[in-house]
Tab-separated table of C-alpha atoms and ligand atoms in Angstrom:
chain	number	residue	atom	x	y	z
A	142	MET	CA	3.915	0.565	-31.595
A	143	ASN	CA	5.445	3.199	-33.856
A	144	ASP	CA	8.092	1.704	-36.234
A	145	GLY	CA	6.529	-1.765	-35.897
A	146	ARG	CA	7.393	-2.291	-32.206
A	147	ASP	CA	4.908	-4.325	-30.236
A	148	ARG	CA	5.807	-2.840	-26.856
A	149	LEU	CA	5.147	0.652	-25.516
A	150	ARG	CA	8.084	2.806	-24.378
A	151	ILE	CA	8.151	5.354	-21.570
A	152	ALA	CA	11.146	7.710	-21.345
A	153	VAL	CA	12.290	8.546	-17.798
A	154	GLN	CA	15.268	10.549	-16.504
A	155	LYS	CA	18.203	8.164	-15.919
A	156	SER	CA	19.750	9.865	-12.922
A	157	GLY	CA	18.656	13.151	-11.482
A	158	ARG	CA	15.970	14.876	-9.494
A	159	LEU	CA	13.048	13.188	-11.278
A	160	SER	CA	14.385	9.613	-11.550
A	161	GLU	CA	13.290	8.075	-8.283
A	162	ALA	CA	9.857	9.673	-8.101
A	163	SER	CA	9.167	8.770	-11.751
A	164	LEU	CA	9.947	5.080	-11.296
A	165	ASP	CA	8.095	5.018	-7.990
A	166	LEU	CA	4.989	6.419	-9.709
A	167	LEU	CA	5.177	3.815	-12.496
A	168	ARG	CA	5.440	1.069	-9.856
A	169	ARG	CA	2.439	2.473	-8.010
A	170	ALA	CA	0.586	2.376	-11.337
A	171	GLY	CA	1.201	-1.382	-11.247
A	172	LEU	CA	4.219	-1.820	-13.528
A	173	ALA	CA	6.964	-4.263	-12.554
A	174	PHE	CA	10.388	-4.021	-14.209
A	175	ARG	CA	13.616	-5.912	-14.718
A	176	ALA	CA	16.762	-3.852	-15.475
A	177	SER	CA	18.862	-4.567	-18.551
A	178	ARG	CA	22.584	-5.211	-17.975
A	179	ASP	CA	23.576	-1.768	-19.304
A	180	LYS	CA	20.969	-0.093	-17.015
A	181	LEU	CA	19.619	1.948	-19.943
A	182	PHE	CA	16.437	0.000	-20.207
A	183	LEU	CA	13.862	-1.446	-17.815
A	184	TYR	CA	11.917	-4.366	-19.219
A	185	GLY	CA	8.257	-4.427	-18.190
A	186	GLU	CA	7.416	-7.848	-16.767
A	187	ASN	CA	3.649	-7.659	-16.402
A	188	LEU	CA	2.602	-5.388	-19.311
A	189	PRO	CA	4.085	-4.786	-22.781
A	190	VAL	CA	5.625	-1.532	-21.531
A	191	ASP	CA	9.356	-0.762	-21.233
A	192	VAL	CA	11.169	2.185	-19.672
A	193	LEU	CA	14.009	3.954	-21.476
A	194	LEU	CA	16.425	5.719	-19.090
A	195	VAL	CA	17.786	8.904	-20.685
A	196	ARG	CA	18.875	12.503	-20.007
A	197	ASP	CA	15.836	14.614	-19.318
A	198	ASP	CA	16.681	16.990	-22.204
A	199	ASP	CA	16.327	14.073	-24.650
A	200	ILE	CA	12.774	13.211	-23.617
A	201	PRO	CA	10.813	15.765	-25.720
A	202	GLY	CA	12.803	14.787	-28.838
A	203	LEU	CA	12.151	11.067	-28.290
A	204	LEU	CA	8.421	11.817	-28.051
A	205	VAL	CA	8.398	14.055	-31.149
A	206	GLU	CA	10.152	11.439	-33.297
A	207	GLY	CA	7.953	8.669	-31.892
A	208	SER	CA	10.742	6.520	-30.389
A	209	CYS	CA	8.794	6.654	-27.109
A	210	GLU	CA	5.042	6.973	-26.661
A	211	LEU	CA	5.166	8.481	-23.150
A	212	GLY	CA	7.691	10.384	-21.074
A	213	ILE	CA	8.054	11.928	-17.621
A	214	VAL	CA	9.782	15.296	-17.788
A	215	GLY	CA	9.750	18.754	-16.203
A	216	ARG	CA	7.319	21.221	-17.749
A	217	ASN	CA	10.296	23.612	-18.014
A	218	VAL	CA	12.127	21.239	-20.399
A	219	LEU	CA	8.958	20.512	-22.378
A	220	ASP	CA	8.030	24.186	-22.825
A	221	GLU	CA	11.593	25.270	-23.619
A	222	GLN	CA	11.890	22.743	-26.436
A	223	ARG	CA	8.389	23.489	-27.738
A	224	LEU	CA	9.204	27.201	-27.995
A	225	ALA	CA	12.671	26.550	-29.448
A	226	GLY	CA	11.287	24.019	-31.946
A	227	GLY	CA	8.962	26.533	-33.571
A	228	GLU	CA	6.427	24.875	-35.838
A	229	ALA	CA	7.330	21.198	-35.253
A	230	ALA	CA	4.659	19.064	-33.548
A	231	ALA	CA	5.258	19.146	-29.796
A	232	PRO	CA	4.642	16.470	-27.130
A	233	VAL	CA	1.278	16.694	-25.396
A	234	ALA	CA	1.271	17.202	-21.611
A	235	LEU	CA	-1.348	14.776	-20.237
A	236	LEU	CA	-1.025	15.078	-16.452
A	237	ASP	CA	0.747	17.110	-13.779
A	238	LEU	CA	2.461	14.609	-11.508
A	239	GLY	CA	2.883	16.500	-8.235
A	240	PHE	CA	6.682	16.136	-7.874
A	241	GLY	CA	9.754	17.956	-9.251
A	242	GLY	CA	8.187	21.279	-8.327
A	243	CYS	CA	10.333	24.347	-9.036
A	244	ARG	CA	10.179	27.744	-10.692
A	245	LEU	CA	12.184	29.358	-13.442
A	246	ALA	CA	13.066	32.687	-11.874
A	247	ILE	CA	15.067	35.787	-12.664
A	248	ALA	CA	17.567	36.635	-9.940
A	249	VAL	CA	19.874	39.602	-9.504
A	250	PRO	CA	22.891	40.380	-7.297
A	251	ASP	CA	21.957	41.244	-3.724
A	252	GLY	CA	22.275	44.934	-2.972
A	253	GLY	CA	22.727	45.838	-6.648
A	254	THR	CA	20.915	48.456	-8.695
A	255	ILE	CA	18.295	46.178	-10.326
A	256	GLU	CA	15.122	46.632	-8.300
A	257	SER	CA	12.244	45.923	-10.674
A	258	ILE	CA	11.825	44.012	-13.920
A	259	GLY	CA	11.894	47.314	-15.847
A	260	ASP	CA	15.520	47.732	-14.746
A	261	LEU	CA	16.449	44.656	-16.830
A	262	ALA	CA	16.155	46.645	-20.078
A	263	GLY	CA	19.454	46.714	-21.961
A	264	LEU	CA	21.137	44.231	-19.572
A	265	ARG	CA	22.549	40.726	-20.138
A	266	ILE	CA	20.687	37.758	-18.559
A	267	ALA	CA	22.374	34.334	-18.384
A	268	THR	CA	20.215	31.194	-18.671
A	269	SER	CA	19.984	27.582	-19.852
A	270	TYR	CA	16.388	28.328	-20.920
A	271	PRO	CA	16.827	30.882	-23.743
A	272	ALA	CA	13.487	30.282	-25.460
A	273	LEU	CA	11.412	30.561	-22.261
A	274	LEU	CA	13.311	33.668	-21.192
A	275	ALA	CA	13.039	35.330	-24.637
A	276	ASP	CA	9.318	34.549	-24.701
A	277	TRP	CA	8.816	36.118	-21.256
A	278	LEU	CA	10.874	39.211	-22.171
A	279	ARG	CA	8.790	39.645	-25.331
A	280	ALA	CA	5.544	39.417	-23.345
A	281	GLN	CA	6.853	41.983	-20.834
A	282	ARG	CA	8.124	44.214	-23.685
A	283	ILE	CA	11.599	44.272	-22.174
A	284	GLU	CA	14.595	44.339	-24.499
A	285	ALA	CA	17.481	42.521	-22.873
A	286	GLU	CA	20.280	40.285	-24.123
A	287	VAL	CA	19.914	36.527	-23.498
A	288	VAL	CA	23.253	34.813	-22.786
A	289	LEU	CA	23.131	31.019	-23.150
A	290	LEU	CA	25.045	29.029	-20.503
A	291	ALA	CA	24.822	25.232	-20.209
A	292	GLY	CA	25.546	25.089	-16.466
A	293	SER	CA	26.688	27.007	-13.382
A	294	VAL	CA	24.426	29.873	-14.395
A	295	GLU	CA	24.430	31.209	-10.834
A	296	ILE	CA	28.073	32.292	-10.983
A	297	ALA	CA	27.655	34.291	-14.233
A	298	PRO	CA	27.133	37.671	-12.512
A	299	ARG	CA	30.284	37.253	-10.400
A	300	LEU	CA	32.281	36.334	-13.522
A	301	GLY	CA	31.020	39.477	-15.223
A	302	LYS	CA	29.275	37.415	-17.920
A	303	ALA	CA	25.812	38.751	-17.140
A	304	HIS	CA	23.963	41.252	-14.957
A	305	ALA	CA	21.210	38.837	-13.975
A	306	ILE	CA	20.337	35.155	-14.303
A	307	CYS	CA	17.232	33.154	-15.171
A	308	ASP	CA	17.445	29.711	-13.571
A	309	LEU	CA	15.487	26.971	-11.805
A	310	VAL	CA	14.896	27.515	-8.109
A	311	SER	CA	13.227	25.312	-5.522
A	312	SER	CA	14.338	26.248	-2.009
A	313	GLY	CA	16.347	29.317	-3.008
A	314	ALA	CA	19.425	28.076	-1.096
A	315	THR	CA	21.657	28.130	-4.205
A	316	LEU	CA	20.657	31.726	-4.930
A	317	ALA	CA	21.359	32.786	-1.349
A	318	ALA	CA	24.739	31.043	-1.392
A	319	ASN	CA	25.658	33.087	-4.462
A	320	GLN	CA	24.387	36.401	-3.049
A	321	LEU	CA	21.505	36.501	-5.518
A	322	ARG	CA	17.973	37.711	-4.876
A	323	GLU	CA	14.867	36.508	-6.704
A	324	LEU	CA	13.239	39.260	-8.746
A	325	THR	CA	10.349	37.516	-10.480
A	326	THR	CA	9.021	34.132	-11.626
A	327	VAL	CA	9.049	33.320	-15.348
A	328	LEU	CA	7.437	29.845	-15.145
A	329	ARG	CA	6.138	27.484	-12.455
A	330	SER	CA	7.029	23.905	-13.238
A	331	GLU	CA	6.566	20.343	-12.063
A	332	ALA	CA	7.047	16.909	-13.618
A	333	VAL	CA	4.410	16.025	-16.216
A	334	LEU	CA	3.369	12.892	-18.062
A	335	ALA	CA	3.778	13.766	-21.751
A	336	ALA	CA	2.745	11.841	-24.850
A	337	SER	CA	4.154	11.614	-28.355
A	338	PRO	CA	2.274	13.751	-30.910
A	339	ARG	CA	2.753	10.987	-33.525
A	340	PRO	CA	-0.292	8.953	-34.516
A	341	ARG	CA	-0.273	5.453	-33.031
A	342	GLY	CA	-2.080	2.216	-33.773
A	343	ALA	CA	-5.223	1.244	-31.868
A	344	ALA	CA	-3.389	-1.110	-29.488
A	345	ALA	CA	-0.839	1.548	-28.502
A	346	THR	CA	-3.510	4.212	-28.068
A	347	GLN	CA	-5.447	1.889	-25.795
A	348	LEU	CA	-2.375	1.097	-23.718
A	349	VAL	CA	-1.456	4.804	-23.411
A	350	GLU	CA	-4.980	5.535	-22.169
A	351	ARG	CA	-4.883	2.634	-19.749
A	352	LEU	CA	-1.558	3.746	-18.274
A	353	GLY	CA	-2.738	7.372	-18.100
A	354	ALA	CA	-5.810	6.289	-16.104
A	355	ARG	CA	-3.702	4.135	-13.779
A	356	ILE	CA	-1.199	6.920	-13.154
A	357	ALA	CA	-4.028	9.389	-12.476
A	358	GLY	CA	-5.479	6.791	-10.091
A	359	ALA	CA	-2.173	6.338	-8.267
A	360	LEU	CA	-1.915	10.135	-7.904
A	361	SER	CA	-5.437	10.722	-6.612
A	362	GLY	CA	-5.296	7.672	-4.352
A	363	ALA	CA	-2.176	9.034	-2.682
A	364	GLY	CA	-3.265	10.483	0.619
A	365	ALA	CA	-6.941	9.608	0.203
A	366	ARG	CA	-8.825	8.035	3.127
A	367	LEU	CA	-12.026	6.054	3.209
A	368	LEU	CA	-14.164	6.928	6.231
A	369	MET	CA	-16.823	4.433	7.377
A	370	LEU	CA	-19.271	4.952	10.199
A	371	GLN	CA	-22.829	4.495	11.459
A	372	ALA	CA	-24.874	7.427	12.713
A	373	PRO	CA	-28.401	8.632	13.439
A	374	ARG	CA	-30.011	9.650	10.137
A	375	ALA	CA	-30.752	13.095	11.647
A	376	ALA	CA	-27.021	13.742	12.195
A	377	LEU	CA	-26.128	13.198	8.517
A	378	PRO	CA	-26.179	16.860	7.364
A	379	ALA	CA	-23.936	17.965	10.263
A	380	ILE	CA	-21.562	15.035	9.670
A	381	THR	CA	-21.348	15.706	5.930
A	382	ARG	CA	-20.549	19.376	6.536
A	383	LEU	CA	-17.680	18.426	8.818
A	384	LEU	CA	-15.867	16.093	6.433
A	385	PRO	CA	-12.841	17.065	4.299
A	386	SER	CA	-14.587	15.095	1.589
A	387	ARG	CA	-13.959	14.986	-2.136
A	388	GLU	CA	-17.498	13.986	-3.099
A	389	ALA	CA	-20.920	13.260	-1.624
A	390	PRO	CA	-20.839	10.297	0.806
A	391	SER	CA	-22.643	7.005	0.087
A	392	VAL	CA	-25.430	6.416	2.588
A	393	LEU	CA	-26.975	2.992	3.250
A	394	GLY	CA	-30.022	1.991	5.290
A	395	LEU	CA	-29.644	-0.513	8.162
A	396	ASP	CA	-31.999	-3.490	8.575
A	397	GLY	CA	-34.459	-2.982	11.423
A	398	ARG	CA	-32.999	0.406	12.407
A	399	PRO	CA	-34.913	3.016	10.380
A	400	ASP	CA	-33.450	5.952	12.343
A	401	ASP	CA	-29.821	4.976	11.680
A	402	VAL	CA	-27.650	4.855	8.550
A	403	ALA	CA	-24.244	3.538	7.529
A	404	MET	CA	-22.029	5.975	5.644
A	405	GLN	CA	-18.898	5.819	3.499
A	406	ALA	CA	-17.010	8.893	2.372
A	407	LEU	CA	-13.791	9.435	0.444
A	408	CYS	CA	-11.810	12.078	2.310
A	409	SER	CA	-8.504	13.876	1.888
A	410	ALA	CA	-5.470	13.137	4.058
A	411	SER	CA	-6.412	16.048	6.307
A	412	LEU	CA	-8.986	13.823	8.058
A	413	ASP	CA	-7.486	13.717	11.559
A	414	TRP	CA	-8.258	12.735	15.174
A	415	GLN	CA	-10.078	15.990	15.765
A	416	HIS	CA	-12.502	15.155	12.950
A	417	LEU	CA	-13.105	11.734	14.483
A	418	GLU	CA	-13.802	13.212	17.923
A	419	GLU	CA	-16.271	15.686	16.386
A	420	LEU	CA	-17.968	12.834	14.515
A	421	LYS	CA	-18.383	10.933	17.768
A	422	ARG	CA	-19.845	13.995	19.418
A	423	LEU	CA	-22.402	14.185	16.579
A	424	GLY	CA	-23.489	10.604	17.349
A	425	ALA	CA	-21.317	8.559	14.971
A	426	ARG	CA	-20.379	5.023	16.027
A	427	GLY	CA	-17.952	2.421	14.712
A	428	VAL	CA	-15.874	5.091	13.035
A	429	MET	CA	-13.171	3.575	10.812
A	430	VAL	CA	-10.560	5.245	8.590
A	431	LEU	CA	-8.794	3.238	5.846
A	432	ASN	CA	-5.909	4.284	3.610
A	433	VAL	CA	-6.795	4.186	-0.089
A	434	GLU	CA	-4.074	2.460	-2.055
A	435	ARG	CA	-5.367	3.009	-5.571
A	436	MET	CA	-8.430	4.444	-7.265
A	437	LEU	CA	-9.917	4.264	-10.750
A	438	ALA	CA	-12.278	7.121	-11.566
B	782	ATP	P1	20.147	15.278	-16.936
B	782	ATP	O1	21.472	14.642	-16.683
B	782	ATP	O2	19.063	14.249	-17.015
B	782	ATP	O3	20.119	16.235	-18.090
B	782	ATP	P2	19.722	17.659	-15.324
B	782	ATP	O4	20.940	18.057	-14.587
B	782	ATP	O5	19.340	18.398	-16.572
B	782	ATP	O6	19.814	16.091	-15.594
B	782	ATP	P3	18.172	17.743	-12.830
B	782	ATP	O7	19.005	18.722	-12.116
B	782	ATP	O8	18.159	16.329	-12.336
B	782	ATP	O9	18.438	17.746	-14.420
B	782	ATP	O10	16.680	18.319	-12.845
B	782	ATP	C1	15.671	17.666	-13.529
B	782	ATP	C2	14.404	18.473	-13.392
B	782	ATP	O11	14.037	18.585	-12.012
B	782	ATP	C3	14.457	19.914	-13.854
B	782	ATP	O12	14.334	20.046	-15.255
B	782	ATP	C4	13.257	20.497	-13.133
B	782	ATP	O13	12.061	20.207	-13.839
B	782	ATP	C5	13.227	19.728	-11.813
B	782	ATP	N1	13.718	20.505	-10.640
B	782	ATP	C6	13.098	20.616	-9.446
B	782	ATP	N2	13.763	21.389	-8.594
B	782	ATP	C7	14.843	21.820	-9.221
B	782	ATP	C8	15.937	22.659	-8.853
B	782	ATP	N3	16.042	23.234	-7.658
B	782	ATP	N4	16.911	22.848	-9.762
B	782	ATP	C9	16.854	22.256	-10.960
B	782	ATP	N5	15.830	21.466	-11.367
B	782	ATP	C10	14.829	21.246	-10.511
B	783	MG	MG1	19.129	17.911	-18.354
């Protein structure tokens, strides 16, 4: 694709919080893979698409240099490297993927003297996300010192290395275990599908678009239900109002029964037994709910 390859490459985290969900999503988008012996590479068996298994921090760089056309990475990593990289072309975020949710938050020692973000002025804040933190401090017009730590950021206050930390949080259990309290959120993040900013040939562009559409389809299909029923035509407005529906239902006439219709509606996963009982009460018959496996808009 770039550099004369004839197969597309998708970069995915090798082992970590995003690995399983990323590969699962690619499978739901219809890709089948065979692992290489060194487990660094998954060979696509049914499309000219391979998966490169790497550290998540390497994914933006692989996209910028064009070694991979697509990647699945946390928005936090993508934005950090975009800000740190300055002028260089950055990967393009195509889709939010609905997993890997977390927030980059500033936390301070429990029971300490830092009570509002204004109190951070003049203090030291430890983080593995210096560019995102510096950007946030600039926007808030707070002058504080950013201390770069590669890991174990949460113990920095106890070691006397910093007064506060700026780190990723999901449940907050790690903060609590270290007697830290969340002060404010710097960035909300989740896994995104990102694309290389490098120009590609027509075949690669087409394949990237096709995969993007399939992945979007796998995401929107997840949890969707197809509702089918028959009902008196007069009950249609009341039935339509009741449905947790994503779009207007399709309504079909029935041969020899001018007062009745058949209806199909795409609903969200919140369609439950109570909805079905209400539908019956409104005169619906033959009510059927089917899981939607995949969808192409
Ligand atoms: P690698 O070895 O690939 O560099 P890592 O240790 O940097 O792995 P993980 O801890 O697996 O990365 O996290 C990967 C991503 O998962 C994060 O960048 C973030 O987007 C997301 N994530 C979700 N919840 C959390 C959390 N509680 N802590 C850290 N990351 C989280
Ligand atoms: Mg990493």
